[in-house]
Structure formats: C-alpha cells, structure tokens
Amino acid sequence: MKLYDYILSPSCYKVRLMAALAGIKLDLRAVDFHPGLEHRGPDLLSLNPAGSIPILEDGDLVLTESSAMLAYIASLSAPEWLGRASAMETAREQQWLAFSSRLTATLGGARLHEMLLRPGDIAALQAGGVASLRELEAGLVEQRLAGQAFLVTDRPTIADIACFPYVALAPDGGVSLDPYPAIRLWSRAIRSLKGFIEMPGIHRLHELKPEPHLEQDEA
Amino acid sequence: MRSDTTGFWTPVALSADLPAGTVIPARMAAGTIALWRSQTGHIAASADRCPHRGMSLSHGFVRGEVLSCIYHGWSYGRAGNCLRIPAHPGLTPPDAIRVVTHDVRDTGGIVWVASGIPAGDPPDLDGFTPLRSLTADADRAALALAAGAQADEDGRLVTNIAGQDLCLLLADQPEGRTLIHVLVRSGSDAAARIAASRSVERLRRMAESASHKGGVQ
Amino acid sequence: MTAQTTLQQAMPHQAPPHQAPPHQAMIDEWYPVGLVSQLDRSGRHTALMGEPIVVSGDDAGNPLVTGGNGRILPVKVRYGHVWSSLGTPTKDIFSIPEADQPGRRFVDVGVVRVRCSPLRAVENFLDIAHFPFVHTDVLGAEPHTEVQNYTAEIRADVDEVWATQVKFYQPQASKSASGGITTEYMYRVPAPTCSVLYKTCPPRPSEWDVITLFVQPLAEDLCDVWPWMALFDDETSMTDLIHFQQMIFLQDRSILENQIPRLLPLDPGMEIPTRADLTSIAYRRWLKRHDYTYGAQLVAR
C-alpha cells in the first residue's frame, strides 16, 4: 500500500496513524509539498486532479480522500475501528467523518497560513476553527455524560482519527486549545493508545514511560 | 469583583478534568498557572514558566510526583523546588532554582487556587455537582444579563433555565472573557445533565451576541 | 502577556526619518528574504524588521528587493537565498567555505513562520539539551540526557560565536543514519540571526555536514526561518532530506511559540542557565556587546 505523503500534513498523518494503530506497513512516497508544490505538478495531478495529498494506492485502487483511506485500512485489518455495531454508531461515525472536513478547512487553513505562509483570511479561518472546536467540545461532553470516552462509542473509531490531527495542531494556526477540557482528555486518550505515533507539533507523552535510568556500564 | 479581603479562591477547573498524572494550563486574572496532579493524586499549582528558558510548564509532563518541563526536562516538586536537571544528572539543583507556587484546594469537585491569602475555605456548593467548564467571550455582566440573575461576591450565580436549577461559578479571565463552571443539582440523571450542558451553550451564545453588539456595558 | 504582532501590523511601521533609528547595528546586517529558486515577477510581499518589502525577480532571474517607500534595497544571492538589508552593510555576507566544496548537495528546506523573537529561534538552534525531550528518538532519547563539557567562546579574530567539542548521543542523527551514534557538533554564529552547525557526517568521517538556520526578522516577535543544508549524502532523495529537516524544525516550533517572554531576555536575572548553556551565554553576551537587540528584552519587565 503506497501513501503519497508529507511529514507536516495532518491529513497524511491521519493515514500514517491509522496504519500504525492497525499494524499495517505503508510504503511512503515523500511529496515535496513545501517548498516544491509537487502536489500541483503534472505527475501528481494525473493521479489526483484535485491536487491534494494524501493519495493512497493499493493495486488498482486509488484513494484521494483521507476518510476513505481510514475506512479502507480499518476494513482490511482493524474492523474494531469501525463504528458498525448499531444504526446510531454508523450514523455518528459518518457525522464526525463529515465534520472532520470542517476542521481541515478552518484549523488546517489557519495552520497553513500561519506556518507555511499560504494565502487566506486568517481571522475568518481562526473564527471558524473556534466554532468547530466548540462543537467538538460539546459533543465530547455529551459523550462523557453518557459514559463514552470517544466520539462514536466507548472505544476509538476512524472518526476519532479523522478529527484528532487538525485539533491537536490547532495551536500551529494560532488557535488555543486551552479552553476545551473535554478535548484535552479525549486527545490524551488517543495519544495514550498502544501503537500511537506522533507527527511534528505533537510531542511524545513522556509520562507514559517511567523515567529511564542509565545502566552502570552505559554511563 | 470582591475587594474586601486580602485573598480569595478562584475556581480554575473541575477536579474530573485534571486526572492523576496530568498538567493543564489555568488562567487566573493575574496570569496563567500550571495546574497538575501527581500520580498518587496530590494537586499543585505553580507559575506557568520554567525559570531556565521561559518555557510554559503547562506544556510539560507529570511523572510520578514531579512536574517536568517539555523543553529540557527540568523537574519540580509540589513545593516548587527544582529536583532534577537532566543535562547534569549528577548535579543536585541549588535551592534557589524554584517556581512560585499557589495554594490549591480540591473540594466539591472543583479545583480552587488562592490569590493572596484567603481568610477561609472555598465556598460551599450546597447540593450542586460540577458538570463541565466552558469559556465565554463575554464578561460577567453580559452573562448575568443572559442568565437573568446576578453572581454573588464569590462569582456564584444561581439560575433556573427550563425548569432546571443551575449554578454557574464565574471566574474572570484576561481580555474580557469569563470561565464558567456549570453545576447541576446533585443526583440529576444523564438526560438532565445533557440538557443543562445545552442550556449553558445557549446562554453563552446569548451573552456573546449581546457583548459583540455592544449592548452590554 | 506579550503583545502579539501580526505581519499586517508589522508592515506599516517604519522608523520616523527625523530620529536616529534604534537597532542601527542590526539594520546594517544582511538577512535572508527569499529562495532564489522561487523568485518571480509578482514578488514575495514580506517584511524586514517591521518594514514592508517586496522580493521579486526579473525575466533573467535577477533579484530585486524594494522597501516600503519603493526605495531599492541592497541585494545579494548566496546559499540558495536572496539576502537584503534595510541599511548600509559594512561587511559582506559571512562565508561558508563548504558551500563551494564539490560533492555536496545543497538543500533549500523552505520557509517556516514562527511567532517568536528571531533571536530565540537562533538560541534554540544552538541548544542540544532539549534533544531527548523535543526530538525524542531522533536527535536524543532518555536516559542519554547528559551534556558533556564543551567549549564556547567569542572568537575575537572573526568576531563570531563558536562552540566546539559538543558531543551528544543520537538515536537517528540524520536521514542517512541507521542507528544510534554519538554525534559531534560545532556551532557558529556569524550574524545576529544566522547560525551554522557542523555535524558528524557518517558517510564521510573526515568531513562535516553543514546545517544552517537563516532567520528573517519580520518583527521583534515574529520571524521567517529558512533552514539550508550542504550535505554529503548520495543516497537520500532531496525530498526526504527536506522533510527530515522540516520535521526537526517543526518539533521546535511549538516550543518557540510558548516561551515567555517572547523576546530574548538579555538581563541575566531573567533566566537561569547552566554549564550546558555555554553557547547561549556566549551568544547573549555577543548580542549585547554589539547592540544586536532587535528581538531582545534588555530589562526584566
């Protein structure tokens, strides 16, 4: 399975993260998104006319939407990551997968503007980001009140992975996460999952491992 | 805002939002603090700035009974004293390296931080249980107007929305914002709690809308 | 709380002509303002120390930099970047002899904007003690946190800050490294917002890899960072080299945006250095000596 990837792209990271959690090895093909704008070049446009990354290739299958990639990876080797136990789970999963594109448009746009100098109306992007974060916070509060730690149910699903990266990286775009305690707990629960991997801007939770000590002969 | 005492308690977070082994930022009127709970459950509040290179300590991590800075791993105990400088494993940090700490209490499901030396204990919450915290881009007056009730000198505002008693604990934040801790009657069921959460979202929207129109002085 | 400057806010400000501008020493320095490879006629609209500038190229690829009132600013092309100055530079851009050495690959890493003082960005680049906590499992890992003694000095003959014999255990020192090694570093600060790092070169033990941080000061608390590299590495693709360095720098960015104050404190009472911070101590002393104080905080507030 080949992923056209950019280390700083939260959308690409969704796919790397899901693959790591599902135990699937990806063949990563680095795309010079910045500064080279390779995703807008003829080779990648012929693969994805939308000019976006990630792109996932598996045999004849070519996917250009990250939510579809998450569903594909989970269906192949981690079906427990799909919310399919009831009509309500299915619906909630679809709800948050669709919601995740609003995070990309707002928080993702603010991040590209503030970090990589891409054009955009920064005040509108940040205001949209705050509105999305408030909606997510309210949703997570209601889930907690129902005894569920994740967006769809009491276990993580692809909907959590679809929403997590742009939320965790909101401060890169000048949007603070300080006012959202439910998002903080949810984010921590995701970062504590076995097999979790980071991307630049999301630090390791050093507390998950006890403080390591040098062996005498190493010192 | 009270002015009569030498100190007062600010409600900064719900106890449930600060699990063991975590650190969070908390805004006081005077600035941000790093609020943390050790692995064994002891709570502490310090200045949100590592004296080494100025990094925010609320971005750090809690291992066991110490708070560490994410930048260089300098570690601090609950009393604010520096315990470890990883770049110099053999060095016992001098006592002069420390962060300012604040008195902190965890009662009634709320974490309270002292400004100055409060005369007594944090206020009693008489039969209310914390539900959630949220921040409004509106000041206390705008929230009072939207709620149809005034806050007392402890920032406690009791109102009734759609037949449900709500207690809001208000804490002033920088830039005209207000931190709202929402409490419901103890024993409320899940449906009532969700209804309360939505009521306060609505109240926040009203207060912010009024503030942004300049309708609240 | 430190006031935040946006680029839009930073641009309109100019030193009034009737008073001697502060920061004259830094005004007369060269700064990176764009990539040569990305010059075009429409131009890059950016800023230098609060003044709006436009960096463009003509059809022949010659760079042109204009200041806020349309005046033509000095321009040079060096190390893959266009350099300019608001003042009258008395010196040429510092030399990096390795940039002329055959066999090296030159990597334009691209710009990253950071909401911090340009001086804080450089100081972080000079620091190794953060590697285990910020670049975990790449440039450092617990329990290998100790910083061994090294030498840092202001070299009078060249008037540069140098740190030598810096050694650190690294799990993955570079894109081409396959396992943990103890890496040796030398650091050099030849200009107030630029640093050059010389680092163990695994494929060629007799040479040093060169990694630089060129910082364009937009405002005192806002900068564009242009990393650039001159490496011996025939294996790794150019894109992988770019991504490795972008990964490293983006791990630093969230630190730099959360230091308080945003400006670099030059008052010794404001922050507590240790022996591991000798390079930073020398850098701060050198800045103070030359009045390189744009982006610095002189007295505790």
XYZ file of C-alpha atoms in Angstrom:
737
model
C 0.000 0.000 0.000
C 1.629 3.235 -1.148
C 0.963 6.573 0.520
C 1.923 9.830 -1.179
C 2.898 11.546 2.000
C 4.067 14.802 3.511
C 5.508 14.731 7.017
C 3.834 18.030 8.017
C 0.386 17.270 6.591
C -2.214 16.405 9.242
C -4.306 14.640 6.585
C -1.381 12.400 5.631
C -0.718 11.843 9.327
C -4.275 10.530 9.777
C -3.425 7.714 7.394
C 0.005 7.011 8.901
C -1.555 6.972 12.369
C -4.413 4.660 11.415
C -1.991 2.306 9.683
C 0.272 2.262 12.752
C -2.669 1.540 15.062
C -3.915 -1.192 12.702
C -0.447 -2.710 12.328
C -0.242 -2.087 8.572
C 3.037 -1.111 6.977
C 2.800 1.674 4.407
C 5.196 2.306 1.578
C 5.743 6.054 1.999
C 6.490 8.202 -1.034
C 7.500 11.684 0.124
C 5.865 14.539 -1.805
C 7.653 17.903 -1.905
C 4.543 19.875 -0.854
C 6.604 22.722 0.598
C 8.526 24.457 -0.813
C 8.305 22.479 -4.093
C 4.489 22.368 -4.639
C 4.958 18.909 -6.172
C 1.301 18.042 -5.485
C 0.360 20.662 -8.088
C 2.768 19.222 -10.647
C 1.698 17.182 -13.700
C 2.627 13.755 -12.269
C 0.563 14.013 -9.110
C -2.280 15.888 -10.805
C -2.646 12.962 -13.178
C -3.117 10.737 -10.134
C -5.294 13.211 -8.213
C -6.795 16.041 -10.285
C -7.863 17.765 -7.065
C -4.192 18.469 -6.375
C -4.362 17.410 -2.740
C -2.434 14.891 -0.674
C -2.565 12.235 0.714
C -3.090 9.825 -2.130
C -3.299 6.114 -1.304
C -2.619 3.482 -3.943
C -3.274 -0.206 -3.416
C -3.201 -2.204 -6.609
C -5.830 -0.694 -8.882
C -7.414 1.280 -6.083
C -6.526 4.986 -5.885
C -7.995 6.983 -3.000
C -7.714 10.751 -2.593
C -9.934 11.352 0.458
C -8.368 10.621 3.833
C -11.645 9.458 5.423
C -11.956 6.810 2.703
C -8.376 5.730 3.410
C -9.146 5.337 7.123
C -12.210 3.229 6.289
C -10.178 1.111 3.879
C -7.344 0.420 6.318
C -9.727 -0.359 9.186
C -11.886 -2.630 7.000
C -8.810 -4.520 5.845
C -7.175 -5.219 9.165
C -8.771 -3.433 12.111
C -12.571 -3.770 11.860
C -12.925 -2.905 15.540
C -12.059 0.659 14.494
C -15.309 0.919 12.530
C -18.481 2.054 14.293
C -20.854 -0.525 12.883
C -22.489 -2.072 15.956
C -25.763 -0.165 15.560
C -27.522 2.304 13.319
C -26.605 5.016 15.799
C -22.900 4.138 15.702
C -22.884 4.113 11.906
C -24.586 7.481 11.832
C -22.332 9.052 14.429
C -19.260 7.834 12.631
C -20.467 9.375 9.369
C -21.402 12.561 11.206
C -17.914 13.080 12.635
C -16.131 11.975 9.464
C -18.024 14.671 7.588
C -17.368 17.145 10.400
C -13.635 16.488 10.083
C -13.580 18.289 6.723
C -14.690 21.456 8.524
C -11.653 21.115 10.796
C -9.435 20.818 7.730
C -10.980 23.894 6.114
C -10.747 26.079 9.222
C -7.955 24.934 11.572
C -5.982 23.446 8.684
C -6.284 26.648 6.681
C -5.188 28.747 9.648
C -2.195 26.471 10.195
C -1.063 26.661 6.548
C -1.414 30.437 6.667
C 0.445 30.974 9.927
C 3.164 28.382 9.378
C 3.800 27.982 5.654
C 2.521 31.414 4.526
C -0.298 30.128 2.340
C -2.932 32.751 1.430
C -6.182 33.022 3.359
C -8.393 35.216 5.537
C -6.747 34.370 8.836
C -9.370 35.955 11.100
C -12.168 34.023 9.371
C -10.178 30.776 9.419
C -9.438 31.122 13.129
C -13.035 32.078 13.978
C -14.256 29.049 12.029
C -11.741 26.924 13.904
C -13.008 28.126 17.268
C -16.600 27.374 16.223
C -15.593 23.849 15.192
C -13.691 23.255 18.416
C -16.698 24.386 20.464
C -18.907 21.970 18.555
C -16.470 19.127 19.144
C -16.133 20.028 22.825
C -19.926 19.984 23.289
C -20.144 16.633 21.508
C -17.418 15.137 23.687
C -19.049 16.499 26.861
C -22.288 14.742 25.934
C -20.412 11.534 25.136
C -18.732 11.655 28.560
C -22.071 12.261 30.268
C -23.243 9.092 28.528
C -20.159 7.267 29.825
C -18.318 7.181 26.497
C -14.776 8.450 26.080
C -14.683 8.716 22.274
C -16.753 10.346 19.540
C -18.819 7.371 18.429
C -18.793 4.981 21.368
C -16.588 3.942 24.272
C -13.773 2.789 22.022
C -11.877 4.782 19.420
C -13.006 4.625 15.791
C -11.838 6.074 12.494
C -13.953 9.151 13.306
C -11.631 9.966 16.217
C -8.591 9.552 13.978
C -10.196 11.769 11.316
C -10.731 14.591 13.819
C -7.670 14.288 16.048
C -4.784 15.705 13.936
C -6.191 19.110 12.963
C -7.489 19.564 16.508
C -4.196 18.658 18.165
C -2.335 21.008 15.811
C -4.747 23.941 16.210
C -2.119 26.000 18.105
C 0.089 25.890 14.972
C -2.544 28.123 13.389
C -2.797 30.430 16.380
C -5.926 28.795 17.833
C -5.575 27.927 21.520
C -6.782 24.601 22.894
C -6.712 25.832 26.489
C -10.497 26.436 26.821
C -11.522 22.848 25.989
C -11.180 20.350 28.862
C -13.137 17.564 27.144
C -10.994 17.872 24.015
C -7.896 17.723 26.230
C -8.993 14.460 27.860
C -10.020 12.932 24.532
C -6.764 13.961 22.893
C -4.839 12.438 25.763
C -6.797 9.191 25.455
C -5.882 8.988 21.757
C -2.216 9.810 22.411
C -2.100 7.062 25.032
C -3.317 4.329 22.647
C -0.999 1.397 22.098
C 0.754 1.885 18.782
C 0.156 5.662 18.671
C 2.716 7.609 16.616
C 3.409 11.360 16.659
C 3.908 13.958 13.977
C 5.906 17.203 14.320
C 3.972 19.559 16.577
C 2.571 16.727 18.715
C 5.078 15.851 21.391
C 5.631 12.451 22.938
C 3.752 11.894 26.215
C 6.944 11.236 28.152
C 4.951 10.258 31.230
C 3.698 7.086 29.547
C 7.074 5.534 30.276
C 8.728 5.591 33.692
C 11.842 7.700 33.876
C 14.545 5.550 32.309
C 17.894 5.194 34.051
C 21.313 4.503 32.624
C 22.752 1.087 33.385
C 26.043 1.306 35.253
C 28.104 0.114 32.277
C 26.363 2.540 29.916
C 27.082 5.644 31.935
C -15.219 41.556 41.968
C -14.504 41.427 45.659
C -12.177 43.904 47.247
C -12.710 43.383 50.972
C -10.264 40.590 51.748
C -6.542 40.018 51.477
C -7.081 36.972 49.327
C -9.669 34.834 47.597
C -10.176 31.472 45.934
C -10.559 31.227 42.146
C -12.315 28.147 40.743
C -9.960 27.161 37.902
C -11.070 23.689 36.774
C -13.281 20.729 37.532
C -11.499 18.035 39.541
C -12.576 15.497 36.910
C -10.787 17.467 34.201
C -7.449 17.028 35.972
C -6.774 13.281 36.261
C -3.749 11.912 38.141
C -0.502 12.314 36.209
C -1.532 15.342 34.138
C -0.843 19.062 33.906
C -3.133 21.730 32.441
C -2.954 25.497 31.989
C -5.320 27.519 34.167
C -5.997 31.206 33.735
C -6.240 33.456 36.748
C -6.968 37.158 36.485
C -3.261 37.706 37.202
C -1.928 35.296 34.582
C -1.607 31.648 33.634
C -0.595 28.913 36.054
C 0.384 25.282 35.550
C -2.051 23.105 37.480
C -1.032 19.490 37.968
C -1.922 16.331 39.825
C 0.700 13.766 40.746
C 0.391 10.060 40.106
C -0.744 9.498 43.696
C -3.340 12.278 43.398
C -1.652 15.266 45.055
C -2.600 18.529 43.401
C -0.295 21.537 42.921
C -0.259 24.921 41.172
C 2.827 26.771 40.020
C 3.809 29.672 37.806
C 3.448 28.588 34.178
C 7.051 29.387 33.313
C 10.206 27.337 33.693
C 12.897 29.682 35.036
C 15.535 28.062 32.824
C 14.420 29.219 29.355
C 10.917 30.568 29.966
C 9.022 27.587 28.543
C 5.424 27.198 29.589
C 5.290 24.426 32.220
C 1.689 23.527 31.391
C 3.096 22.017 28.161
C 5.180 19.709 30.347
C 4.557 16.261 31.768
C 3.921 14.655 35.140
C 5.842 11.544 36.039
C 5.274 10.143 39.495
C 5.277 13.040 41.944
C 7.071 15.657 39.830
C 6.253 18.111 37.061
C 8.792 18.313 34.221
C 9.304 20.960 31.561
C 8.861 19.665 27.992
C 11.841 21.701 26.759
C 14.779 20.357 28.783
C 13.108 18.093 31.316
C 13.849 20.257 34.372
C 11.677 18.762 37.129
C 9.870 20.436 40.007
C 8.250 19.161 43.187
C 4.941 20.283 44.600
C 6.667 22.936 46.701
C 8.175 24.435 43.519
C 11.764 23.379 44.147
C 13.810 22.099 41.191
C 14.615 18.421 41.697
C 16.421 17.446 38.524
C 18.293 18.930 35.574
C 18.678 16.102 33.041
C 21.617 17.764 31.248
C 23.559 17.373 34.505
C 22.450 14.056 36.035
C 24.997 14.242 38.855
C 24.015 17.733 39.968
C 21.719 18.476 42.889
C 19.936 21.639 41.747
C 20.586 24.627 44.011
C 17.662 25.578 46.233
C 17.449 28.962 44.520
C 16.024 27.320 41.376
C 12.301 27.178 42.017
C 8.944 28.175 40.621
C 6.406 30.261 42.502
C 3.563 28.103 43.807
C -0.007 28.862 44.849
C -2.241 27.354 47.495
C -4.669 24.981 45.903
C -7.743 23.075 47.159
C -9.774 20.302 45.624
C -13.234 20.428 47.194
C -16.749 19.881 45.939
C -15.418 18.587 42.626
C -13.763 21.937 41.878
C -10.098 22.889 41.947
C -9.601 26.284 43.623
C -6.426 28.333 43.512
C -5.633 31.042 46.049
C -4.827 34.608 45.136
C -3.175 36.136 48.178
C -4.069 34.529 51.484
C -7.787 33.744 51.611
C -9.396 34.198 55.013
C -11.354 30.955 54.837
C -12.119 27.882 52.792
C -13.519 27.873 49.243
C -17.288 28.388 49.250
C -19.662 25.511 49.836
C -21.638 24.428 46.770
C -24.814 23.359 48.679
C -26.178 20.389 46.871
C -24.738 21.184 43.424
C -22.413 18.892 41.465
C -19.993 20.055 38.728
C -20.927 19.232 35.138
C -18.494 20.959 32.766
C -16.388 24.096 32.271
C -16.523 26.400 29.296
C -15.161 29.807 28.383
C -17.309 32.677 27.161
C -16.059 35.577 25.109
C -18.201 37.812 27.308
C -17.806 39.370 30.726
C -19.630 38.664 33.962
C -22.196 41.415 33.383
C -23.186 40.030 29.977
C -23.560 36.551 31.438
C -25.647 37.876 34.326
C -27.929 39.632 31.869
C -28.314 36.489 29.764
C -28.951 34.364 32.859
C -31.338 36.860 34.429
C -29.502 36.646 37.737
C -26.504 38.262 39.399
C -23.410 36.496 40.651
C -22.546 36.849 44.341
C -19.163 38.037 45.531
C -17.719 34.513 45.142
C -18.757 34.529 41.467
C -21.619 32.131 42.161
C -24.717 32.636 40.033
C -27.816 30.506 40.617
C -30.496 30.487 37.967
C -33.298 28.347 36.637
C -33.419 27.520 32.943
C -36.309 25.492 31.509
C -37.311 24.329 34.955
C -33.812 23.203 35.877
C -31.709 24.753 38.665
C -28.205 25.622 37.519
C -25.317 27.026 39.479
C -22.654 28.846 37.478
C -19.295 29.584 39.060
C -17.796 32.512 37.171
C -14.098 33.348 37.060
C -12.805 36.409 35.223
C -10.243 35.746 32.520
C -7.933 38.071 30.600
C -9.330 40.000 27.618
C -12.864 40.240 28.939
C -13.524 36.503 28.863
C -15.192 34.502 31.601
C -14.608 30.932 32.659
C -17.906 29.277 33.562
C -18.124 26.138 35.685
C -21.574 24.648 35.314
C -23.102 22.785 38.268
C -26.380 20.877 38.407
C -28.416 19.612 41.360
C -26.708 16.556 42.813
C -28.500 13.418 41.680
C -29.536 14.796 38.251
C -29.779 11.992 35.694
C -27.886 11.798 32.394
C -30.691 13.377 30.361
C -30.903 16.327 32.761
C -27.142 16.776 32.617
C -27.097 16.837 28.832
C -29.990 19.314 28.880
C -28.028 21.527 31.285
C -24.953 21.414 29.047
C -27.057 22.579 26.089
C -28.764 25.291 28.148
C -25.440 26.815 29.031
C -24.241 26.687 25.419
C -27.346 28.721 24.590
C -26.721 31.119 27.448
C -23.138 31.653 26.291
C -24.310 32.380 22.760
C -26.790 34.982 24.054
C -24.190 36.678 26.235
C -21.590 36.762 23.451
C -24.060 38.030 20.924
C -25.109 40.841 23.264
C -21.464 41.704 24.015
C -20.445 41.824 20.372
C -23.355 44.122 19.549
C -22.050 46.434 22.248
C -25.314 46.019 24.142
C -23.656 45.323 27.468
C -21.707 47.960 29.314
C 1.126 38.929 28.298
C 3.406 39.969 25.444
C 1.671 41.856 22.687
C 1.366 39.821 19.524
C 2.447 41.292 16.241
C 0.896 40.125 13.011
C 2.651 40.619 9.732
C -0.061 43.076 8.732
C 0.611 45.060 11.891
C 4.340 44.777 11.465
C 4.366 46.089 7.921
C 3.189 49.692 8.344
C 5.804 50.592 10.936
C 8.857 52.459 9.854
C 11.403 54.352 11.833
C 10.486 58.034 11.599
C 13.146 59.750 9.487
C 13.778 62.583 11.926
C 15.143 60.441 14.739
C 18.108 58.094 14.809
C 16.651 54.629 14.392
C 17.223 52.238 17.262
C 18.809 48.904 16.347
C 21.142 50.577 13.806
C 23.633 47.728 14.229
C 21.047 45.170 13.131
C 19.615 47.406 10.410
C 23.030 47.299 8.710
C 23.128 43.480 8.610
C 22.199 41.142 5.737
C 19.080 38.960 6.109
C 17.569 36.140 4.073
C 14.343 37.287 2.392
C 13.505 34.522 -0.095
C 14.604 31.472 -2.051
C 16.413 32.161 -5.301
C 14.576 29.208 -6.843
C 11.212 30.840 -6.156
C 11.852 34.330 -7.474
C 9.124 35.555 -9.775
C 7.854 38.800 -11.248
C 4.844 39.088 -8.964
C 7.157 39.036 -5.981
C 7.084 37.901 -2.400
C 5.422 40.534 -0.203
C 7.100 40.267 3.145
C 8.738 42.413 5.804
C 12.126 43.104 7.293
C 12.346 44.487 10.826
C 8.885 45.982 10.557
C 9.280 47.496 7.094
C 7.268 46.040 4.218
C 9.483 44.779 1.396
C 8.897 43.052 -1.931
C 11.317 40.422 -3.196
C 10.933 39.804 -6.923
C 12.921 38.577 -9.894
C 13.114 39.829 -13.451
C 12.885 37.590 -16.523
C 16.613 36.932 -16.385
C 16.241 35.765 -12.772
C 17.953 38.788 -11.222
C 16.556 39.560 -7.794
C 15.152 42.932 -6.874
C 14.216 43.972 -3.332
C 12.207 47.135 -2.747
C 11.423 48.758 0.580
C 8.231 50.284 1.902
C 8.522 53.603 0.059
C 9.686 51.983 -3.164
C 13.385 52.517 -2.489
C 15.723 49.871 -3.885
C 17.416 47.861 -1.163
C 20.835 46.192 -1.358
C 20.624 42.635 -2.633
C 22.884 39.590 -2.809
C 22.401 35.966 -3.763
C 24.128 33.406 -1.568
C 23.463 29.870 -0.262
C 20.273 29.409 -2.280
C 18.718 32.531 -0.799
C 18.224 36.184 -1.655
C 19.693 38.461 1.022
C 18.890 42.079 1.667
C 19.334 44.854 4.207
C 17.460 47.958 5.280
C 20.693 49.787 5.967
C 24.184 50.010 4.594
C 26.034 46.794 5.311
C 29.697 47.368 6.063
C 30.589 43.699 5.655
C 29.882 41.037 3.073
C 27.586 38.124 3.982
C 29.517 35.691 6.190
C 31.414 32.994 4.363
C 30.611 29.271 4.417
C 33.565 27.677 2.580
C 31.747 24.322 2.421
C 29.201 25.914 0.076
C 31.868 25.829 -2.650
C 33.036 22.282 -1.944
C 32.431 19.758 -4.746
C 30.310 16.709 -3.946
C 27.953 18.369 -1.500
C 24.220 18.545 -2.034
C 22.579 21.848 -1.254
C 19.131 21.644 0.273
C 16.638 24.542 0.281
C 14.398 23.476 3.148
C 11.848 26.293 2.634
C 10.349 28.900 4.899
C 8.559 28.332 8.206
C 6.993 31.243 10.092
C 7.324 31.296 13.875
C 5.678 33.647 16.343
C 8.810 34.268 18.403
C 11.806 36.540 18.549
C 14.317 35.859 15.762
C 16.958 35.663 18.497
C 15.012 32.964 20.389
C 14.900 30.932 17.163
C 18.689 31.107 16.844
C 19.287 30.342 20.510
C 17.144 27.214 20.321
C 19.211 26.083 17.317
C 22.364 26.355 19.470
C 20.926 24.126 22.199
C 21.450 20.373 22.454
C 19.995 19.660 25.909
C 16.436 19.693 24.537
C 17.045 16.876 22.056
C 15.759 13.974 24.243
C 12.535 15.801 25.124
C 11.648 17.647 21.914
C 13.279 15.497 19.194
C 12.602 12.234 21.001
C 14.116 9.109 19.418
C 15.593 11.174 16.593
C 18.195 13.629 17.907
C 18.084 12.380 21.501
C 16.480 9.943 23.905
C 16.310 9.446 27.643
C 18.269 8.348 29.595
C 21.063 9.831 27.428
C 20.410 13.382 28.606
C 23.796 14.450 29.920
C 25.560 17.332 28.190
C 29.320 16.745 28.399
C 31.638 19.681 28.853
C 32.349 21.599 25.684
C 33.955 24.893 24.717
C 32.112 28.077 23.786
C 33.770 31.378 23.029
C 33.510 34.667 21.187
C 36.371 34.490 18.671
C 37.911 37.928 18.535
C 39.681 37.451 15.156
C 36.470 36.683 13.248
C 34.026 38.241 15.717
C 31.822 35.155 15.774
C 30.408 32.909 18.490
C 31.848 29.374 18.306
C 31.109 26.216 20.263
C 33.300 23.189 19.720
C 33.703 19.645 21.040
C 29.964 19.370 21.537
C 29.003 15.677 21.736
C 25.612 14.064 22.115
C 24.153 10.584 21.813
C 21.624 10.469 18.974
C 19.264 7.627 18.064
C 18.869 8.855 14.431
C 21.235 11.743 13.790
C 20.288 12.261 10.145
C 18.157 10.837 7.368
C 21.064 8.580 6.379
C 21.844 7.326 9.908
C 20.765 3.747 10.528
C 21.251 3.540 14.282
C 22.312 5.414 17.388
C 25.681 7.190 17.378
C 27.460 9.779 19.455
C 27.433 12.786 17.167
C 29.900 15.620 17.356
C 28.834 19.183 16.658
C 30.398 22.598 16.166
C 28.232 25.702 16.234
C 28.960 29.061 14.771
C 27.043 32.356 14.956
C 28.430 34.690 12.282
C 25.474 37.125 12.192
C 22.854 38.012 14.795
C 20.064 35.939 13.236
C 22.080 33.245 11.465
C 23.786 30.133 12.711
C 25.861 27.433 11.033
C 26.073 23.949 12.511
C 28.826 21.487 11.609
C 27.885 17.922 12.375
C 29.441 14.448 12.130
C 28.996 13.180 8.572
C 28.523 9.402 8.758
C 29.245 8.670 5.051
C 32.449 10.774 5.172
C 34.063 10.744 8.605
C 36.714 13.283 7.551
C 34.103 15.916 6.642
C 31.369 17.814 8.426
C 27.779 18.112 7.293
C 26.659 21.755 7.288
C 23.188 22.697 8.505
C 22.245 26.348 8.785
C 19.450 28.388 10.229
C 18.920 31.691 8.441
C 16.317 33.823 10.187
C 14.481 36.754 8.608
C 13.264 39.112 11.352
C 9.782 40.299 10.357
C 9.143 41.964 13.704
C 10.711 41.695 17.150
C 8.385 38.802 17.974
C 7.786 37.273 14.550
C 10.195 35.634 12.130
C 10.500 33.592 8.969
C 13.036 30.791 9.327
C 14.938 29.488 6.291
C 16.946 26.353 7.091
C 19.536 25.355 4.476
C 21.948 22.441 4.274
C 25.130 21.400 2.462
C 25.461 17.643 2.916
C 27.426 14.669 1.733
C 24.619 12.179 1.112
C 24.216 10.495 -2.259
C 21.590 8.027 -1.085
C 18.683 10.037 0.266
C 16.213 11.733 -2.071
C 16.105 15.521 -1.996
C 12.511 15.454 -0.745
C 13.427 13.118 2.124
C 16.280 15.451 3.109
C 13.891 18.428 3.099
C 11.297 16.552 5.132
C 13.784 15.361 7.750
C 14.868 18.938 8.444
C 11.288 20.278 8.354
C 10.302 17.583 10.850
C 13.090 18.640 13.207
C 12.285 22.320 12.942
C 8.542 21.851 13.361
C 9.194 19.956 16.589
C 10.941 23.102 17.829
C 8.240 25.488 16.630
C 5.704 24.716 19.360
C 8.426 25.301 21.965
C 9.440 28.630 20.454
C 5.834 29.856 20.367
C 5.363 29.120 24.075
C 8.397 30.733 25.659
C 7.711 33.630 27.997
C 8.600 36.362 27.291
C 8.535 36.153 23.512
C 11.605 38.404 23.309
C 15.027 37.037 24.270
C 15.910 38.303 27.759
C 19.411 39.745 27.940
C 19.030 40.645 31.622
C 20.960 37.868 33.391
C 18.378 37.780 36.181
C 15.525 36.714 33.904
C 16.581 33.132 33.136
C 18.841 30.544 34.737
C 21.499 28.969 32.517
C 23.724 26.018 33.410
C 27.006 24.685 32.044
C 25.015 23.070 29.206
C 24.013 26.570 28.059
C 27.520 27.941 27.458
C 26.781 28.607 23.780
C 23.630 30.502 24.655
C 25.502 32.518 27.279
C 28.176 33.465 24.743
C 25.515 34.306 22.143
C 23.628 36.594 24.520
C 26.877 38.290 25.560
C 27.875 38.798 21.919
C 24.441 40.264 21.063
C 24.688 42.692 23.946
C 28.242 43.700 23.061
C 27.207 44.644 19.506
C 23.833 46.197 20.354
C 22.138 43.432 18.395
C 18.992 43.956 20.408
C 16.152 43.799 17.870
C 14.074 40.942 19.368
C 15.747 41.213 22.759
C 14.397 42.327 26.111
C 17.010 44.339 27.937
C 15.473 44.753 31.381
C 13.127 42.455 33.243
C 9.518 43.572 32.953
